Structure formats: C-alpha cells, structure tokens
XYZ file of C-alpha atoms in Angstrom:
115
model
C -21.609 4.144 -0.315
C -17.891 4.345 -1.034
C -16.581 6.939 -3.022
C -14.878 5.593 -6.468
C -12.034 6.992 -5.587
C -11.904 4.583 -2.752
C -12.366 1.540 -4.414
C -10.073 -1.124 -5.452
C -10.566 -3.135 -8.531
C -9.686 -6.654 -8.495
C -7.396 -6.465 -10.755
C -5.403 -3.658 -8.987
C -5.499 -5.743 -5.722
C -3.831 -9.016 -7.802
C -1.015 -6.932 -9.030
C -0.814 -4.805 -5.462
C 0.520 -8.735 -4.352
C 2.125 -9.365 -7.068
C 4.245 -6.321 -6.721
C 4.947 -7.162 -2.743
C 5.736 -10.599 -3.557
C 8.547 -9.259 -6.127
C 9.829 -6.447 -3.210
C 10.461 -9.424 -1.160
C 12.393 -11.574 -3.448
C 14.505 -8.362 -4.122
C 14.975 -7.670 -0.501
C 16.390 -11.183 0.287
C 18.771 -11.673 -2.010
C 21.940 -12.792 -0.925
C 20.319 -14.621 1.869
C 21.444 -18.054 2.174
C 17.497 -19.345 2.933
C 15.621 -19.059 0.184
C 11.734 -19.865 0.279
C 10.129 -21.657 -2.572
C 6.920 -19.461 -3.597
C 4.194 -22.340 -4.069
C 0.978 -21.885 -5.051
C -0.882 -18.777 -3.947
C -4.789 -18.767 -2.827
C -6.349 -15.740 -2.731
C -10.016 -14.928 -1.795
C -11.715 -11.678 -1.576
C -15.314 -10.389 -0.952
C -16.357 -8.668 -4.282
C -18.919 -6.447 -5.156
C -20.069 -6.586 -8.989
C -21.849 -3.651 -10.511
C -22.319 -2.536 -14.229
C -19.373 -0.379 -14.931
C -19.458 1.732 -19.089
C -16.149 2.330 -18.294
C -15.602 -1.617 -18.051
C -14.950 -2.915 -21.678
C -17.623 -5.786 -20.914
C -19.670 -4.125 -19.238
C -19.435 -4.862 -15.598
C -16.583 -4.455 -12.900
C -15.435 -6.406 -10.061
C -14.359 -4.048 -6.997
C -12.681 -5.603 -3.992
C -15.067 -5.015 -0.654
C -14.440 -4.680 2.881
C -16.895 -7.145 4.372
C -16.310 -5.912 7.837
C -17.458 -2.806 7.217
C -21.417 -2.092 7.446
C -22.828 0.263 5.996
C -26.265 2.135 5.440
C -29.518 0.959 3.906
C -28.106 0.371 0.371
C -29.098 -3.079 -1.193
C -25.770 -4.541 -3.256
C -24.559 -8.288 -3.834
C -21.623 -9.099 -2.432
C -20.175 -12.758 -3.430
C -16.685 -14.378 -2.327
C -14.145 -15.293 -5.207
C -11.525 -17.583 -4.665
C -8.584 -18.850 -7.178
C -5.256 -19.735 -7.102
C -1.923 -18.822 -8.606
C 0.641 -20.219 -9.581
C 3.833 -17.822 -10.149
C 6.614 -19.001 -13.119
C 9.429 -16.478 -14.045
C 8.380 -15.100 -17.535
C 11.937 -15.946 -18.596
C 13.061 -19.503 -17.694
C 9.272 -20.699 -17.294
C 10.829 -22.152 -13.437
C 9.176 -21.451 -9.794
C 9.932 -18.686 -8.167
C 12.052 -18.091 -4.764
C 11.660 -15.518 -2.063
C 15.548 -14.498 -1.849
C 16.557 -15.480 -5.612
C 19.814 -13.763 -6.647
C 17.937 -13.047 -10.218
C 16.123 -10.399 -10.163
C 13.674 -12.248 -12.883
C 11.808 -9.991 -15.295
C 8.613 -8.678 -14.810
C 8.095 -7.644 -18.512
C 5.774 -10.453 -19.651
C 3.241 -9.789 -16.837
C -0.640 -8.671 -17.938
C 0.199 -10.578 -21.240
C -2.806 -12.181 -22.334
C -1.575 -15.237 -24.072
C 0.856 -12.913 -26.322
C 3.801 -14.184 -28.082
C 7.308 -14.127 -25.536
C 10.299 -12.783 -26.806
C-alpha cells in the first residue's frame, strides 16, 4: 500500500494543472501566437476510501493504474469531467501567451460573491 505521504488528492492534482496551465500563459507572453485554451478533459483512475480527516467523510486520491501491487483488495473507478477555464476578472477565455497576467484570486471560490 502507498504511504499517505505519497498520495495525491484529487483536488491537489486539479490545481497541480491549473497552476502549469497559468506558468505557461506567463511564459509566452509577448509572443505573437497566442493559443486559445478550450475546454479541458481530464480523467484519472481514483481510489475512494473513508477518510475522518475528509469533512464528508470520504476522500478521493488520484491512483497510478499501472502500478500493481500486492494482495490488497481496493476499488479503483475512472472519473472523467471537463473544464472550462474563464478569467475570474473579465469572465472571457483564456489564452496561452496573454499579455495579462489575469488574476488568480477568485480560484477555490465556491460560488462566493466577486469583488
């Protein structure tokens, strides 16, 4: 069995792209092709166990499906969803090479009121 210390959380893995998606726009700008970011599908192998640590209850950690491993029994299922990124500010699409370096300040809000 993995280690916790090991693991990735779903939620850690979303925001690991999120953060090399933003790296990128920063790294192009200035560049006279831009890319439109469209929508992004993502789809990972996840492993859901009971978690008292996890508010409801139960936790969603990201699996390596290549990997096998001993005798342990544990259910592994395949999520899948897409994304669709808007700057936080102007509510617009997003480019890969945009001389605005947006604002990441809105992201994790749940629904919560925007400045």
């Amino acid at each position: 069995m993995e280690s916790s210390s090991n693991r990735i959380d779903l939620a850690e893995a979303i925001g690991a792209i999120r953060d090399d998606i933003l790296v990128a726009t920063n790294r192009n700008a200035g560049s006279s092709l831009r890319f439109e970011l469209g929508e992004i599908h993502m789809e990972f192998s996840v492993e859901i166990r009971r978690d008292q640590r996890a508010k409801g209850g139960v936790k969603a950690w990201v699996v390596d499906t290549s990997v096998e491993g001993g005798s342990a029994a544990t259910s592994v299922q395949r999520v899948s969803f897409n994304l669709k990124p808007k700057d936080s500010v102007t509510g617009g699409g997003w480019d890969i090479g945009n001389d605005d370096e947006g604002s990441i300040s809105h992201f994790g809000d749940a629904g919560g009121a925007h400045a």
